PDB file of C-alpha atoms in Angstrom:
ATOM      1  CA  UNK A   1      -4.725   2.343  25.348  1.00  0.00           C
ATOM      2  CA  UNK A   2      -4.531   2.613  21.622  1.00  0.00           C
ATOM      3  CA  UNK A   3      -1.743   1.484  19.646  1.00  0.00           C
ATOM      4  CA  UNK A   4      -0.108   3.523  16.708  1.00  0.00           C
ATOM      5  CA  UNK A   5       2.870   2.595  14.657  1.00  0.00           C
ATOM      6  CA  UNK A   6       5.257   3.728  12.858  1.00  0.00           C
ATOM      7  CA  UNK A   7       7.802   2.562   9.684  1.00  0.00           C
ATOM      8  CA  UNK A   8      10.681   2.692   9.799  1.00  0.00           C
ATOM      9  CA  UNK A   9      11.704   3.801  13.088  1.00  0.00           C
ATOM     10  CA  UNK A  10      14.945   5.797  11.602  1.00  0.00           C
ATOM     11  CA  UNK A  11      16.292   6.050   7.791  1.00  0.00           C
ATOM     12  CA  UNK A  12      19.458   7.817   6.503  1.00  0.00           C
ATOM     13  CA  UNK A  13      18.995   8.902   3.055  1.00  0.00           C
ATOM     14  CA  UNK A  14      20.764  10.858   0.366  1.00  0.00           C
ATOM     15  CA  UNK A  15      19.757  14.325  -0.741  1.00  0.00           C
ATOM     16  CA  UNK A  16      17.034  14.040  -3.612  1.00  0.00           C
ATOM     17  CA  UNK A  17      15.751  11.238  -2.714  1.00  0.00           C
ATOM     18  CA  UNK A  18      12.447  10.593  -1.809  1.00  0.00           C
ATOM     19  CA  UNK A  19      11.343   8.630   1.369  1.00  0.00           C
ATOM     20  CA  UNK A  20       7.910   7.238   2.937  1.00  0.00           C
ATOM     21  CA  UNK A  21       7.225   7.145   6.437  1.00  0.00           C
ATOM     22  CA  UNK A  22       4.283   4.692   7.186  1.00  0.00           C
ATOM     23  CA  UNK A  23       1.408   5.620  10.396  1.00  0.00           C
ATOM     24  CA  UNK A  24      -0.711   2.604  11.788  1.00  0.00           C
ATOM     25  CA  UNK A  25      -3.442   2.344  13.939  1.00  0.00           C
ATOM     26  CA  UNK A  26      -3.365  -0.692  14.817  1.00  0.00           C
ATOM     27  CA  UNK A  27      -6.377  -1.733  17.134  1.00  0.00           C
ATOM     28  CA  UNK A  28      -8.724   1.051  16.121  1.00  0.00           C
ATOM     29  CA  UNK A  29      -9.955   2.611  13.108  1.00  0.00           C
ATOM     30  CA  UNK A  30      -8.929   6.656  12.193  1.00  0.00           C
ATOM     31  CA  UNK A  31     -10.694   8.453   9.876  1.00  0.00           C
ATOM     32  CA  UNK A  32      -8.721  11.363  10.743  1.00  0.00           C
ATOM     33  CA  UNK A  33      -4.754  11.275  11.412  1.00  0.00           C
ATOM     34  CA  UNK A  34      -1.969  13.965  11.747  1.00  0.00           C
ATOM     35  CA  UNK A  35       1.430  14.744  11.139  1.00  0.00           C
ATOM     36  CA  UNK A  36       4.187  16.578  12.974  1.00  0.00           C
ATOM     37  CA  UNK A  37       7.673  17.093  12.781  1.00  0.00           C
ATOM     38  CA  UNK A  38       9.852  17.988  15.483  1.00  0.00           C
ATOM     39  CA  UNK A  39      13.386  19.510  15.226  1.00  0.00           C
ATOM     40  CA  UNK A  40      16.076  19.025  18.358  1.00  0.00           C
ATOM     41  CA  UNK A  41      14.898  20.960  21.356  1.00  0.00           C
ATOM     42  CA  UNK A  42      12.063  21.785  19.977  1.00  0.00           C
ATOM     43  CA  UNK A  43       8.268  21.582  20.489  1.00  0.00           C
ATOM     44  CA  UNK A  44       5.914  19.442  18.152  1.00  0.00           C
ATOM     45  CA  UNK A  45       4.966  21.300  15.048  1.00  0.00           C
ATOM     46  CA  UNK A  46       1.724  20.381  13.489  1.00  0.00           C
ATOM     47  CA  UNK A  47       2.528  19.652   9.648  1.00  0.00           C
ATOM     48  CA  UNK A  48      -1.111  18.672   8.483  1.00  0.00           C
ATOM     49  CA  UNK A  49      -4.020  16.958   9.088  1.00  0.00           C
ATOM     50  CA  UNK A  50      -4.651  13.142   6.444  1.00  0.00           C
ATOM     51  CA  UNK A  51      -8.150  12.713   6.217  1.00  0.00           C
ATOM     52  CA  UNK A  52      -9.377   9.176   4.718  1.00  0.00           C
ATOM     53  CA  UNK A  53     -10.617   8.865   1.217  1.00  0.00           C
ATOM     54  CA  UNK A  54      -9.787  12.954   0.499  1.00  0.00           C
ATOM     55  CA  UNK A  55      -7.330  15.314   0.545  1.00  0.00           C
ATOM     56  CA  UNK A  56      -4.589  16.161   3.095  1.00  0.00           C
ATOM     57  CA  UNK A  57      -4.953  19.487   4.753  1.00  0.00           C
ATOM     58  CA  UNK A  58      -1.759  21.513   5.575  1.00  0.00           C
ATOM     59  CA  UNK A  59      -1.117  23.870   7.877  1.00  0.00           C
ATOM     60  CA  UNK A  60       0.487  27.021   7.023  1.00  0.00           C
ATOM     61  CA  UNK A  61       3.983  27.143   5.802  1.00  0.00           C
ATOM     62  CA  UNK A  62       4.256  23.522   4.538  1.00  0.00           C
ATOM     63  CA  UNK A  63       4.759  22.203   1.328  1.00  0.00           C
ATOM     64  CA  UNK A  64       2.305  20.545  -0.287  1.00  0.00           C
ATOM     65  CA  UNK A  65       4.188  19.244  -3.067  1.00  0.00           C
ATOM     66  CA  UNK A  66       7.414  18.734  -0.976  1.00  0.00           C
ATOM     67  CA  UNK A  67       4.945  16.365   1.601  1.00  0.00           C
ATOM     68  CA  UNK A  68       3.002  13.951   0.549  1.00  0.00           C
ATOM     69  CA  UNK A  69      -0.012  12.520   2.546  1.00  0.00           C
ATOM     70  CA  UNK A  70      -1.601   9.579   1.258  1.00  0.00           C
ATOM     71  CA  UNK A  71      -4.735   7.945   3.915  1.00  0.00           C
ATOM     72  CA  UNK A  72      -6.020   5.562   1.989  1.00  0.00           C
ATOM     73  CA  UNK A  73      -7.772   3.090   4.701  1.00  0.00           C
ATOM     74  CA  UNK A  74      -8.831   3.676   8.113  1.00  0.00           C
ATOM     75  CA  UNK A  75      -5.716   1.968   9.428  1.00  0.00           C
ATOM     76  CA  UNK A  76      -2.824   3.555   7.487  1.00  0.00           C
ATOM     77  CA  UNK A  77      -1.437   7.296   6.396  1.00  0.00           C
ATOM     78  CA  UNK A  78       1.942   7.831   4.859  1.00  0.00           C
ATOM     79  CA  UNK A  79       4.015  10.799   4.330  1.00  0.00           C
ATOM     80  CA  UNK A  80       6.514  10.900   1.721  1.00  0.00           C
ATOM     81  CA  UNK A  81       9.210  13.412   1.783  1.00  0.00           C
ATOM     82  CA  UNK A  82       9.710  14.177  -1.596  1.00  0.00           C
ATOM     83  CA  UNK A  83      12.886  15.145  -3.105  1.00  0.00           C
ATOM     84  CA  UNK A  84      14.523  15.079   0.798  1.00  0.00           C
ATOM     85  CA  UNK A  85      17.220  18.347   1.530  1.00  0.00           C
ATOM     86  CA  UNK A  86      19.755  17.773   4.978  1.00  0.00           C
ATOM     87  CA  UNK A  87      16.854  20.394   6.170  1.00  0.00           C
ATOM     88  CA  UNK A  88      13.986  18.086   6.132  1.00  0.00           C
ATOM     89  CA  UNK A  89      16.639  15.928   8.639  1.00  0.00           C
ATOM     90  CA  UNK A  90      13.651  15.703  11.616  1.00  0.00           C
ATOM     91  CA  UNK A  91      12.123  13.915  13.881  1.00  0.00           C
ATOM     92  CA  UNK A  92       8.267  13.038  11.934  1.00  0.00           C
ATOM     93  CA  UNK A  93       5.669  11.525  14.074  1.00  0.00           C
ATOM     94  CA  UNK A  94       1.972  10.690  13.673  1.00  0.00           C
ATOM     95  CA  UNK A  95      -0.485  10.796  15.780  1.00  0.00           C
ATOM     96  CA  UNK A  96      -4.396   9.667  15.138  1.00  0.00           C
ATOM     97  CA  UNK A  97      -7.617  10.011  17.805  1.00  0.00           C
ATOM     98  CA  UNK A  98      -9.709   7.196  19.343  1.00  0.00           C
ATOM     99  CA  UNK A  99     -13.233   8.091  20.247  1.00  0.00           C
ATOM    100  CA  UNK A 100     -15.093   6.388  23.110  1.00  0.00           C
ATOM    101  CA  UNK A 101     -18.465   7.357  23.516  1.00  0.00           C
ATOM    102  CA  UNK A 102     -17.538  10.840  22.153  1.00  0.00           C
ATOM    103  CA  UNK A 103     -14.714  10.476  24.566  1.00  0.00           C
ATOM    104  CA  UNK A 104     -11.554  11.626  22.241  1.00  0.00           C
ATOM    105  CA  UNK A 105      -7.825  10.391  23.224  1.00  0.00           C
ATOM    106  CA  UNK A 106      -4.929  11.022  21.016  1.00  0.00           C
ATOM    107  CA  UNK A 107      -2.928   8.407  20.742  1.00  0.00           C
ATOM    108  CA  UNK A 108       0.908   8.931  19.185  1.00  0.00           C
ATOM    109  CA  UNK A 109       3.434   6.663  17.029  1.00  0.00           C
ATOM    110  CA  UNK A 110       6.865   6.543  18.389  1.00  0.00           C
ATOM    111  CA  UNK A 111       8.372   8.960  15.800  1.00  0.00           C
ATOM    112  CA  UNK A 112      10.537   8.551  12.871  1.00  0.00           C
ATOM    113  CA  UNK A 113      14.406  10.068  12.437  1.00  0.00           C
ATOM    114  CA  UNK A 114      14.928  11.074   9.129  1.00  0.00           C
ATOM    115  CA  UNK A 115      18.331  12.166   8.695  1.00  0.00           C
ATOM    116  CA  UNK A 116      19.500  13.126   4.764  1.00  0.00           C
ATOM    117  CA  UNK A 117      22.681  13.611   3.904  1.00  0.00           C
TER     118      UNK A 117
ATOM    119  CA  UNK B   1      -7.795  26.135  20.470  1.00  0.00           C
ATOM    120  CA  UNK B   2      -6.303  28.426  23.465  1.00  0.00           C
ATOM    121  CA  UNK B   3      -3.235  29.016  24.276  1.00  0.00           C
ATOM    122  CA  UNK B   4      -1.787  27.556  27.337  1.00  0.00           C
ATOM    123  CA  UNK B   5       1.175  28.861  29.579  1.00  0.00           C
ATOM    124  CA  UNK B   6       3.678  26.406  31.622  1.00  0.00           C
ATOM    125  CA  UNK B   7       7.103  27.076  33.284  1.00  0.00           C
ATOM    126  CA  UNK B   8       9.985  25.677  30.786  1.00  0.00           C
ATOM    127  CA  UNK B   9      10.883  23.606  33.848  1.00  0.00           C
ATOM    128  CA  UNK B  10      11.291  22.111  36.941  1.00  0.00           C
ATOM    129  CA  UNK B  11      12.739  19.482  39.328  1.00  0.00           C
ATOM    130  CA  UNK B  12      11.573  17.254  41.393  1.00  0.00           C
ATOM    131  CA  UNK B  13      13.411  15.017  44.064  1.00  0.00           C
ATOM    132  CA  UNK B  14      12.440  11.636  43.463  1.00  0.00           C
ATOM    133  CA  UNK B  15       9.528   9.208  45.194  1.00  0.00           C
ATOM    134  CA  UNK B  16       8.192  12.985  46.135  1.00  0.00           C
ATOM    135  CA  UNK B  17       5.171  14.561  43.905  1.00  0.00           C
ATOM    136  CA  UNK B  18       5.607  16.698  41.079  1.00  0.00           C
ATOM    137  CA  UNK B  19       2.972  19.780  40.851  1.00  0.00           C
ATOM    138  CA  UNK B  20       3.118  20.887  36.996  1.00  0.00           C
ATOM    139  CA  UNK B  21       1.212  24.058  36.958  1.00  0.00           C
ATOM    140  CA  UNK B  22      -0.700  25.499  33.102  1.00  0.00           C
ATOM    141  CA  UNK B  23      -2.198  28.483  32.444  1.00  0.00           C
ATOM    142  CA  UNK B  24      -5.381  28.118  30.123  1.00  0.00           C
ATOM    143  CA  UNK B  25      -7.452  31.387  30.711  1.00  0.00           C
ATOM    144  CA  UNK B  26      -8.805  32.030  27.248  1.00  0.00           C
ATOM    145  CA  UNK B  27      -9.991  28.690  27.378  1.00  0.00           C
ATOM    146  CA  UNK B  28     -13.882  27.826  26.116  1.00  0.00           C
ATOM    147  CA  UNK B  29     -16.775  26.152  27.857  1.00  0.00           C
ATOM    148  CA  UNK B  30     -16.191  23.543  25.159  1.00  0.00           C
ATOM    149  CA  UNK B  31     -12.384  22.908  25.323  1.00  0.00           C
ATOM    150  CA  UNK B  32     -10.880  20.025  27.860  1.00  0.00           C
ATOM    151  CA  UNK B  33      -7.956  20.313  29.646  1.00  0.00           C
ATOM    152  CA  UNK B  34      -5.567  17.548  27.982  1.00  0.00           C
ATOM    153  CA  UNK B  35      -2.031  16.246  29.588  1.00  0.00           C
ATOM    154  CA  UNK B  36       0.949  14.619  27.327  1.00  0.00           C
ATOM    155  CA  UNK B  37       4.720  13.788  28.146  1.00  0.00           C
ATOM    156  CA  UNK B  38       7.306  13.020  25.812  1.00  0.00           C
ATOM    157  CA  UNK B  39      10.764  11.143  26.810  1.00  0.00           C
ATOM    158  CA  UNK B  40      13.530  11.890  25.264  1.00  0.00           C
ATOM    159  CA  UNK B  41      13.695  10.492  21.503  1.00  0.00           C
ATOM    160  CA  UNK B  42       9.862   8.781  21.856  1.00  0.00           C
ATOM    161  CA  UNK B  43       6.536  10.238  20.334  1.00  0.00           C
ATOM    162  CA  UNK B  44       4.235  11.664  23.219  1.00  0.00           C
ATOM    163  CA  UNK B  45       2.376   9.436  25.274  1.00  0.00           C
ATOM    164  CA  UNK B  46      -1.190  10.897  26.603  1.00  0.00           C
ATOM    165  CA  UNK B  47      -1.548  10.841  30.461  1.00  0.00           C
ATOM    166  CA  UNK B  48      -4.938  12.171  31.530  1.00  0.00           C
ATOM    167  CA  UNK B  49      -7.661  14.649  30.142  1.00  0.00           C
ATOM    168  CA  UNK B  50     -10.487  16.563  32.056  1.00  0.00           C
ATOM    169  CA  UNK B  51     -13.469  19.459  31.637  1.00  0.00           C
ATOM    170  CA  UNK B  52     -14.149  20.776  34.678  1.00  0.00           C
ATOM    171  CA  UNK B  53     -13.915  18.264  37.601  1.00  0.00           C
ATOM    172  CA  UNK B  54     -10.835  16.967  38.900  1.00  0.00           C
ATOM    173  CA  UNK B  55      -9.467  13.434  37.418  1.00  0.00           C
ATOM    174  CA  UNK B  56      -7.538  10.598  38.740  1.00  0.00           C
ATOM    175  CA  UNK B  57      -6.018   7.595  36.865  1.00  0.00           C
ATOM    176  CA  UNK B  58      -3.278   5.473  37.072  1.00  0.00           C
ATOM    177  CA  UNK B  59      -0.458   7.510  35.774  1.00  0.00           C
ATOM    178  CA  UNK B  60      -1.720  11.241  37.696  1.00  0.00           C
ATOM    179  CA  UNK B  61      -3.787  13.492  38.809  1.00  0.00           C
ATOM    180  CA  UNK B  62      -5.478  16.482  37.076  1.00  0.00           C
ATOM    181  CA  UNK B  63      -6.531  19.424  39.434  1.00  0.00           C
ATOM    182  CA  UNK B  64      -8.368  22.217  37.315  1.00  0.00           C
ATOM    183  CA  UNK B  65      -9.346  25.031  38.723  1.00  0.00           C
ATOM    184  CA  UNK B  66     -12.677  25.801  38.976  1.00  0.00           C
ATOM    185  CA  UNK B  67     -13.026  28.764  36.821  1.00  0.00           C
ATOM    186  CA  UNK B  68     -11.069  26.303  34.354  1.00  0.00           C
ATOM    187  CA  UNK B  69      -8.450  29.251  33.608  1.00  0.00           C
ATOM    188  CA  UNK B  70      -5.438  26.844  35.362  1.00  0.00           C
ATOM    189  CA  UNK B  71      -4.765  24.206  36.052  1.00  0.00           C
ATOM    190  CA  UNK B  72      -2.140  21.084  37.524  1.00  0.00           C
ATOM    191  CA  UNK B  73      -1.151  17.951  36.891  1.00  0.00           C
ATOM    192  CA  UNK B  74       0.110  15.954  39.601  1.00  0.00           C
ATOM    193  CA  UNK B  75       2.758  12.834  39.789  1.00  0.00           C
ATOM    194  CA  UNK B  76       2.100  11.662  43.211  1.00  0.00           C
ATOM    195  CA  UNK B  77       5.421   9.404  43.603  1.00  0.00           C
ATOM    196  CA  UNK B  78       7.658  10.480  40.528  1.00  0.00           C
ATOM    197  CA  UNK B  79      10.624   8.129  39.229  1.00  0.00           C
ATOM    198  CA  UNK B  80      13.836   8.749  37.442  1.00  0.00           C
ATOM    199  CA  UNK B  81      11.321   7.089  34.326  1.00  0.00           C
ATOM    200  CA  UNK B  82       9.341  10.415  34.322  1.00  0.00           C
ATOM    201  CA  UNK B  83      11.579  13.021  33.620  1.00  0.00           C
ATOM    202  CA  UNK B  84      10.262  14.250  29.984  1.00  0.00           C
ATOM    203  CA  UNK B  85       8.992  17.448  28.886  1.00  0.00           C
ATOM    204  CA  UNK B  86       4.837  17.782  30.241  1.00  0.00           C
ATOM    205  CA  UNK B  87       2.846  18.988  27.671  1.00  0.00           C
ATOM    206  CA  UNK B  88      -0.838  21.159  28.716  1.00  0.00           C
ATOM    207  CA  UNK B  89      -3.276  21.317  25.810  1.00  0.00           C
ATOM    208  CA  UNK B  90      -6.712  22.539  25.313  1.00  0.00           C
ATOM    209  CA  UNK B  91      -8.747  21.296  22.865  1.00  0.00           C
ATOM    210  CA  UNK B  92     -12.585  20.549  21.575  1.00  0.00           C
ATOM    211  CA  UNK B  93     -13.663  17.558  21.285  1.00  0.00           C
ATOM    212  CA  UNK B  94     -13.819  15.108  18.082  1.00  0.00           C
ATOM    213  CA  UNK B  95     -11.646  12.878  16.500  1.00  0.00           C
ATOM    214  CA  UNK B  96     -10.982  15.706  13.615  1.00  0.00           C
ATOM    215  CA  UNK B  97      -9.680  18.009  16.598  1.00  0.00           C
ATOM    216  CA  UNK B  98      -6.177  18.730  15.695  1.00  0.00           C
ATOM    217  CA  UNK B  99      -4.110  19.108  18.945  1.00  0.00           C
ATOM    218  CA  UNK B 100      -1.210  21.944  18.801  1.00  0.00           C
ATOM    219  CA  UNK B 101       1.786  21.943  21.071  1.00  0.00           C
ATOM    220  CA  UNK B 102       3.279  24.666  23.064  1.00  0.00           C
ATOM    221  CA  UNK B 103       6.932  24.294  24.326  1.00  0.00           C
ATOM    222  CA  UNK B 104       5.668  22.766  27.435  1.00  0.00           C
ATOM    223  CA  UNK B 105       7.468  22.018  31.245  1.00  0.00           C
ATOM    224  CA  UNK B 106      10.993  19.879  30.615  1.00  0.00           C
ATOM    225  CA  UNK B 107      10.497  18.074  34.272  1.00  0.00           C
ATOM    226  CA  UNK B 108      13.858  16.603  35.264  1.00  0.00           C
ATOM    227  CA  UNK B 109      13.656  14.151  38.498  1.00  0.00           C
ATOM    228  CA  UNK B 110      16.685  14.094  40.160  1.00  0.00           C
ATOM    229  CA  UNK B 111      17.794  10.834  42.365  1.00  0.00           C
TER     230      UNK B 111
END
């Protein structure tokens, strides 16, 4: 299957900071990739939706300003965490779909831990 | 996208098969049946997706119903390797399709 990555894999930093997390697909092209975050023993909760070459869409409840979404090739989305609080501490991982013959698998990166102190 | 219904979990004696039952019964003529697991600490990995007909591959089996309003995704042999939480999702089509999760089935196999 597909193959999506993600940078770093964990980073500690202090409150106020600002931190990017980096999403790769790495054998395929996405036009279209998303972002979740996911607190302990909790489900996956869609945070919005980084289209290529536009605008991010977000889903209700998040923070524009506080999240940035940048897609700027068909290969790579980042989300900076802007001005980071010990509440933004999560789990983020990105996720982006392959089509085959308008067969559609979502492939996942394995998560970042973003812990702010 | 509908809403799907799974028991928050189950166990399963290893090498024997692990049912894991959804509930999908709003779902469209347009929506598929999609299957993901997540192990502890890793992003979800996809495991098989169907319509309407029953699917096989390497990793499980998908049963669905045929009025599509359930159905079950089967481990034929599990391992201590799949105990994760079993995600059912229903979804349309297209690589703009934004999947949502539910709190899905946290299957524990036990040695």
């Amino acid at each position: 299957g597909a193959v999506v990555s993600q940078h770093p894999s964990r980073v500690i930093c202090k409150s106020g900071t600002s931190v990017k997390i980096e999403c790769r697909s790495l054998d395929f092209q996405a036009t279209t990739m998303f972002w979740y975050r996911q607190f302990p023993k909790q489900s996956l909760m869609l945070m919005a939706t980084s289209n290529e070459g536009s605008k991010a869409t977000y889903e209700q409840g998040v923070e524009k300003d506080k999240f940035l979404i940048n897609h700027a090739s068909l290969t790579l989305s980042t989300l900076t965490v802007t001005s980071a609080h010990p509440e933004d501490s999560s789990f983020y991982i990105c996720s982006a779909n392959q089509g085959v013959q308008g067969r559609y698998e979502q492939y996942f990166g394995p998560g970042t831990r973003l812990t702010v102190t | 996208d509908a809403k799907t219904t799974q028991p928050p979990s189950m166990d399963c004696a290893e090498g024997r098969a692990a049912n894991l039952p959804c509930n999908h019964s709003t779902i469209s003529g347009n929506e598929y049946v999609y299957w993901y697991r997540q192990i502890h600490s890793q992003g979800p990995q996809y495991i098989i997706h169907g319509l309407k007909n029953n699917e096989t591959n390497e990793m499980a089996s998908l049963i669905i119903t045929e009025d599509r309003k359930s159905s079950t995704l089967i481990l034929p042999h599990a391992t201590l390797r799949d105990t994760a939480v079993y995600y059912c999702i229903v979804r349309r089509q297209g690589g703009y399709q934004k999947v949502t999760f539910g709190t899905g089935t946290k299957l524990q196999v036990i040695p």
